[in-house]
Amino acid sequence: MTKRRAFLKNTFLGGLGVVAASCKGMAKNHSVSSNPGDKPIVISTWNHGQVANNKSWEILRAGGSALDAVEAGVRLVESDPEGSSVGLGGLPDRDGNVTLDACIMNHKNECGGVAFLQNIEHPVSVARKVMEETPHVLLVGEGARQFAIQQGFKERSLLTKKSEQAWLAWKKESRYEPIINIENHDTIGSIALDKNGNLSGACTTSGLAYKMHGRVGDSPLIGSGLFVDNEVGAACATGLGEAIIRVAGSAIIVEMMRHGMSPQEACEEACKRVIQKHEDVSNLQVAFIALSKTGEYGTASLHKGFNMALRTDKLDTMQEAAFQLG
Ligand code: ASP
């Protein structure tokens, strides 16, 4: 029996309590600790999460809302031309189009998203407008672009010289096949708890590099890329969107927290769920971050290599995620 099969067998234990207890010993790395009670707090995905957190922190420290904080934080990452996985400079689809997905959710379960949006630098802010100015939750493609223009957003090309060159180089070797591997994704997802005890989250990405034209991942989908329930906590995802959607990753984390798991346990259990539902996860990376209503946080990934940026009054640091598979 392979290591993975043995791992899978161990996960069919049923019952949240049993699963929670079993997953504690399973993650290979338990460097993540939690610090209940810290407020305000912001956590974000990957190294660029620190850039986002710094901005969010200015707002949170001054007593601003979690919603304003996460939006302002991820906007900086959207505007960074050096980042190849979000907004400006994001790697294009296999036809050379940069297409963006984003969503945002507040403490009142209000939410908005955009998917397959082109030529708008700040999809997260368009998502917020969808939430605040329309009766809908998700706008896509040309409709989302038209809405953005109506709301005063300016159009610009998001394909930089660097991302165009990378795409041209990819085309030579690719045989036009979209790539799935554990490295070609790096969404910025951010969750904050403000001084008033309110949670909000935001998630924004250019999605998988060299994806099929029209492909949408988990990041704009409430419940997959992001979920917030102000009574319980919030979670956000990065990694292969198809795998995250299959388990409704962020929603199940919040539900597991509702039933008593810590954010750390719930993130690990969601990773186990992804493993259960896939035949082969050797080339598939998924990672989660979660924050509870009390300021407790956690992070877990399938494979080694994911990290989360954390900012509180006392901490400004990167945390390596607990990983399941090495
Ligand atoms: N989750 C994103 C997607 O599948 C990719 C990422 O995390 O960068 O589109």
Coordinates of C-alpha atoms and ligand atoms in Angstrom, one line a residue:
M1 CA 0.0 0.0 0.0
T2 CA 1.5 3.3 -1.0
K3 CA 2.0 6.0 1.6
R4 CA -0.8 8.0 0.1
R5 CA -3.2 5.1 0.2
A6 CA -2.4 4.5 3.8
F7 CA -3.0 8.1 4.4
L8 CA -6.3 7.9 2.6
K9 CA -7.4 4.9 4.6
N10 CA -6.8 6.7 7.8
T11 CA -9.1 9.5 6.8
F12 CA -12.2 7.4 6.4
L13 CA -12.9 7.5 10.1
G14 CA -16.1 9.4 10.0
G15 CA -17.4 11.8 12.6
L16 CA -15.9 15.2 13.0
G17 CA -14.5 14.6 16.4
V18 CA -12.7 11.5 15.4
V19 CA -11.3 13.2 12.3
A20 CA -10.2 16.2 14.3
A21 CA -8.4 14.0 16.7
S22 CA -6.7 11.9 14.0
C23 CA -5.6 14.9 11.9
K24 CA -3.7 16.4 14.7
G25 CA -1.0 13.8 14.5
M26 CA -1.0 13.6 10.7
A27 CA 0.4 16.9 9.5
K28 CA 4.1 16.7 9.0
N29 CA 4.8 20.2 10.3
H30 CA 3.1 21.8 13.2
S31 CA 5.0 25.1 13.3
V32 CA 1.8 27.1 13.3
S33 CA 0.6 28.2 16.7
S34 CA -2.4 30.3 17.4
N35 CA -3.0 33.2 19.7
P36 CA -6.6 33.5 20.6
G37 CA -7.7 37.0 21.5
D38 CA -5.4 39.1 19.3
K39 CA -7.5 41.8 17.7
P40 CA -7.1 43.3 15.2
I41 CA -5.3 40.7 13.1
V42 CA -4.8 40.1 9.4
I43 CA -3.5 37.0 7.7
S44 CA -2.7 36.6 4.0
T45 CA -1.4 34.1 1.5
W46 CA 2.2 33.7 0.4
N47 CA 5.1 36.1 0.7
H48 CA 3.2 38.9 -1.1
G49 CA 0.8 38.6 1.9
Q50 CA 3.2 40.7 3.9
V51 CA 2.8 43.6 1.4
A52 CA -0.9 43.3 1.7
N53 CA -0.8 43.0 5.5
N54 CA 1.3 46.1 5.9
K55 CA -1.3 48.2 4.2
S56 CA -4.2 46.4 5.9
W57 CA -2.5 47.0 9.2
E58 CA -2.4 50.8 8.8
I59 CA -6.2 50.6 8.5
L60 CA -6.9 48.1 11.2
R61 CA -4.6 49.9 13.7
A62 CA -6.4 53.1 13.1
G63 CA -9.7 51.4 13.9
G64 CA -10.8 50.9 10.3
S65 CA -13.0 48.0 9.1
A66 CA -11.8 44.6 8.2
L67 CA -13.5 45.1 4.8
D68 CA -11.5 48.2 4.0
A69 CA -8.4 46.6 5.3
V70 CA -8.4 43.5 3.1
E71 CA -9.5 45.4 0.0
A72 CA -6.7 48.0 0.4
G73 CA -4.1 45.3 1.1
V74 CA -4.8 43.1 -1.8
R75 CA -5.0 46.0 -4.2
L76 CA -1.3 46.6 -3.7
V77 CA -0.6 43.1 -4.8
E78 CA -2.9 43.5 -7.8
S79 CA -0.8 46.6 -8.9
D80 CA 2.6 45.0 -8.6
P81 CA 3.9 44.3 -12.1
E82 CA 6.5 41.9 -10.7
G83 CA 3.9 39.5 -9.3
S84 CA 3.1 36.9 -12.0
S85 CA -0.1 35.5 -10.5
V86 CA -2.3 38.5 -9.6
G87 CA -3.5 41.5 -11.5
L88 CA -1.0 43.6 -13.5
G89 CA 1.8 41.3 -14.8
G90 CA -0.3 38.1 -14.1
L91 CA 0.6 35.3 -16.5
P92 CA -2.0 35.1 -19.3
D93 CA -4.1 32.2 -20.5
R94 CA -2.8 30.0 -23.3
D95 CA -4.1 32.5 -25.8
G96 CA -2.2 35.4 -24.2
N97 CA -5.1 37.1 -22.4
V98 CA -4.8 38.1 -18.8
T99 CA -8.1 37.1 -17.2
L100 CA -8.8 37.9 -13.5
D101 CA -11.0 36.4 -10.8
A102 CA -11.7 38.0 -7.4
C103 CA -14.2 38.1 -4.6
I104 CA -14.9 39.8 -1.3
M105 CA -17.1 39.1 1.7
N106 CA -18.0 41.1 4.8
H107 CA -19.2 40.4 8.3
K108 CA -22.9 40.5 7.2
N109 CA -22.5 37.6 4.8
E110 CA -22.7 40.1 1.9
C111 CA -20.4 39.2 -0.9
G112 CA -19.5 40.0 -4.5
G113 CA -17.3 38.6 -7.1
V114 CA -16.0 38.9 -10.7
A115 CA -14.7 36.2 -12.9
F116 CA -13.0 36.2 -16.3
L117 CA -12.6 39.9 -16.1
Q118 CA -10.1 41.6 -18.5
N119 CA -8.2 44.8 -18.7
I120 CA -9.2 46.1 -15.2
E121 CA -6.4 46.5 -12.7
H122 CA -8.4 46.0 -9.5
P123 CA -10.9 43.2 -9.8
V124 CA -11.3 43.1 -6.0
S125 CA -12.7 46.6 -6.0
V126 CA -15.1 45.7 -8.9
A127 CA -16.1 42.7 -6.7
R128 CA -16.8 45.1 -3.8
K129 CA -19.0 47.2 -6.2
V130 CA -20.9 44.1 -7.2
M131 CA -21.5 43.5 -3.6
E132 CA -22.5 47.0 -2.7
E133 CA -24.1 48.3 -5.9
T134 CA -26.0 45.4 -7.5
P135 CA -28.5 42.8 -6.4
H136 CA -26.1 40.1 -7.6
V137 CA -23.1 38.2 -6.3
L138 CA -21.1 37.3 -9.4
L139 CA -20.5 39.1 -12.7
V140 CA -18.4 37.5 -15.4
G141 CA -16.5 38.4 -18.5
E142 CA -17.8 41.2 -20.7
G143 CA -20.7 42.0 -18.4
A144 CA -18.2 42.4 -15.5
R145 CA -16.0 44.7 -17.6
Q146 CA -18.9 46.8 -18.7
F147 CA -20.1 47.1 -15.1
A148 CA -16.6 48.1 -14.0
I149 CA -16.5 50.9 -16.7
Q150 CA -19.9 52.2 -15.6
Q151 CA -18.5 52.3 -12.0
G152 CA -15.6 54.5 -13.2
F153 CA -12.8 51.9 -13.4
K154 CA -10.3 52.6 -16.2
E155 CA -9.2 50.0 -18.8
R156 CA -5.6 49.2 -19.3
S157 CA -3.6 46.3 -20.7
L158 CA -2.4 44.0 -17.9
L159 CA 0.1 42.0 -20.0
T160 CA 3.5 43.3 -19.2
K161 CA 6.6 42.8 -21.4
K162 CA 7.8 40.3 -18.9
S163 CA 4.6 38.3 -18.8
E164 CA 4.3 38.4 -22.6
Q165 CA 7.8 37.1 -22.9
A166 CA 7.1 34.3 -20.5
W167 CA 4.0 33.3 -22.4
L168 CA 5.8 33.4 -25.8
A169 CA 8.5 31.1 -24.3
W170 CA 5.9 28.8 -22.8
K171 CA 4.1 28.5 -26.2
K172 CA 7.3 27.2 -27.9
E173 CA 7.3 24.1 -25.6
S174 CA 3.8 23.7 -24.5
R175 CA 2.0 22.0 -27.4
Y176 CA -0.8 24.4 -26.2
E177 CA -1.6 22.3 -23.1
P178 CA -2.6 24.0 -19.9
I179 CA -0.2 23.2 -17.1
I180 CA -1.1 21.7 -13.8
N181 CA 1.7 21.6 -11.3
I182 CA 2.3 22.5 -7.7
E183 CA 4.0 25.8 -8.5
N184 CA 2.1 27.8 -11.1
H185 CA -0.3 29.5 -8.7
D186 CA 0.0 32.2 -6.0
T187 CA -3.3 33.9 -5.4
I188 CA -3.5 36.7 -2.8
G189 CA -6.1 35.9 -0.2
S190 CA -6.5 38.0 2.9
I191 CA -8.7 37.7 6.0
A192 CA -8.9 40.3 8.8
L193 CA -10.6 40.7 12.2
D194 CA -11.0 44.4 13.1
K195 CA -11.2 46.2 16.5
N196 CA -15.0 45.8 16.5
G197 CA -14.7 42.1 16.2
N198 CA -15.9 42.0 12.6
L199 CA -14.4 39.6 10.0
S200 CA -14.0 40.2 6.3
G201 CA -12.0 38.6 3.5
A202 CA -10.8 39.2 -0.1
C203 CA -9.3 37.0 -2.7
T204 CA -7.8 38.0 -6.1
T205 CA -5.9 36.2 -8.8
S206 CA -5.0 35.9 -12.5
G207 CA -5.6 32.2 -12.0
L208 CA -3.5 29.3 -13.3
A209 CA -0.8 30.4 -15.8
Y210 CA -1.6 29.3 -19.4
K211 CA -5.0 28.0 -18.5
M212 CA -7.7 27.4 -21.2
H213 CA -9.4 30.6 -22.3
G214 CA -12.5 31.1 -20.3
R215 CA -11.3 28.9 -17.3
V216 CA -12.4 30.2 -13.9
G217 CA -10.9 28.9 -10.7
D218 CA -12.0 28.9 -7.1
S219 CA -10.9 32.4 -6.3
P220 CA -14.1 34.4 -7.3
L221 CA -16.4 31.7 -5.9
I222 CA -17.8 32.3 -2.5
G223 CA -17.4 29.1 -0.5
S224 CA -14.5 27.9 -2.5
G225 CA -11.8 30.6 -2.6
L226 CA -13.2 32.5 0.3
F227 CA -15.9 32.2 3.0
V228 CA -16.7 34.4 6.0
D229 CA -19.2 33.8 8.7
N230 CA -18.9 36.5 11.4
E231 CA -20.4 34.2 14.1
V232 CA -17.6 31.7 13.5
G233 CA -14.6 32.6 11.4
A234 CA -13.3 32.9 7.9
A235 CA -11.2 30.9 5.5
C236 CA -9.4 31.5 2.2
A237 CA -7.7 29.2 -0.4
T238 CA -4.9 29.1 -2.9
G239 CA -3.6 26.4 -5.1
L240 CA -5.3 24.4 -7.9
G241 CA -8.8 25.9 -8.1
E242 CA -10.4 22.8 -9.6
A243 CA -9.4 20.8 -6.5
I244 CA -10.6 23.5 -4.1
I245 CA -14.0 23.8 -5.8
R246 CA -14.5 20.0 -5.6
V247 CA -14.6 20.2 -1.8
A248 CA -16.0 23.7 -1.4
G249 CA -12.7 24.3 0.6
S250 CA -13.3 27.6 2.4
A251 CA -16.9 26.9 3.3
I252 CA -16.1 23.5 4.8
I253 CA -13.3 25.0 7.0
V254 CA -15.8 27.5 8.4
E255 CA -18.3 24.8 9.0
M256 CA -15.8 22.6 10.8
M257 CA -14.8 25.5 13.0
R258 CA -18.5 26.0 13.8
H259 CA -18.6 22.4 15.0
G260 CA -15.6 22.9 17.3
M261 CA -12.4 22.5 15.3
S262 CA -9.7 25.1 15.7
P263 CA -8.7 27.0 12.5
Q264 CA -5.6 24.8 12.3
E265 CA -7.5 21.6 12.6
A266 CA -10.1 22.7 10.1
C267 CA -7.4 23.7 7.5
E268 CA -5.7 20.3 7.9
E269 CA -9.0 18.5 7.6
A270 CA -9.8 20.4 4.4
C271 CA -6.5 19.3 3.0
K272 CA -7.3 15.7 3.9
R273 CA -10.6 16.1 2.1
V274 CA -8.9 17.2 -1.1
I275 CA -6.6 14.1 -0.8
Q276 CA -9.6 11.8 -0.3
K277 CA -11.3 13.1 -3.4
H278 CA -8.4 12.8 -5.8
E279 CA -6.7 9.7 -7.2
D280 CA -3.3 11.4 -7.5
V281 CA -2.3 14.5 -5.6
S282 CA 1.4 14.3 -6.3
N283 CA 1.4 17.2 -8.7
L284 CA -1.4 19.2 -7.0
Q285 CA -1.0 21.9 -4.4
V286 CA -3.8 23.4 -2.3
A287 CA -3.4 25.5 0.7
F288 CA -5.7 27.2 3.2
I289 CA -5.6 29.9 5.8
A290 CA -8.3 30.4 8.5
L291 CA -9.1 32.9 11.2
S292 CA -11.6 32.5 14.0
K293 CA -13.9 35.0 15.5
T294 CA -11.6 35.1 18.5
G295 CA -8.4 35.8 16.5
E296 CA -7.1 32.2 16.5
Y297 CA -5.5 31.4 13.1
G298 CA -4.3 28.4 11.2
T299 CA -2.8 27.3 7.9
A300 CA -2.2 24.0 6.1
S301 CA -1.3 22.8 2.7
L302 CA -1.0 19.5 0.8
H303 CA 2.7 19.9 0.0
K304 CA 5.6 21.7 1.7
G305 CA 6.2 25.3 0.5
F306 CA 3.2 27.3 1.3
N307 CA 3.4 30.2 3.8
M308 CA 1.1 32.7 5.3
A309 CA 1.8 36.3 6.3
L310 CA 0.5 37.3 9.8
R311 CA 0.2 40.7 11.4
T312 CA -1.0 41.5 14.9
D313 CA 0.0 44.1 17.4
K314 CA 2.9 41.9 18.5
L315 CA 3.7 39.9 15.4
D316 CA 4.7 40.7 11.8
T317 CA 5.9 37.4 10.4
M318 CA 5.6 34.6 7.9
Q319 CA 4.3 31.2 9.1
E320 CA 5.1 28.0 7.2
A321 CA 2.0 25.9 6.7
A322 CA 1.5 22.5 8.2
F323 CA 1.8 20.1 5.3
Q324 CA 0.4 16.7 4.7
L325 CA 2.5 15.2 2.0
G326 CA 6.0 16.6 2.0
Ligands
ASP1 N1 -6.6 29.2 -6.9 C1 -6.2 29.9 -8.1 C2 -6.9 29.3 -9.3 O1 -7.0 28.1 -9.4 C3 -4.7 29.8 -8.3 C4 -3.9 30.4 -7.3 O2 -4.0 30.1 -6.1 O3 -3.0 31.1 -7.6 O4 -7.2 30.1 -10.2

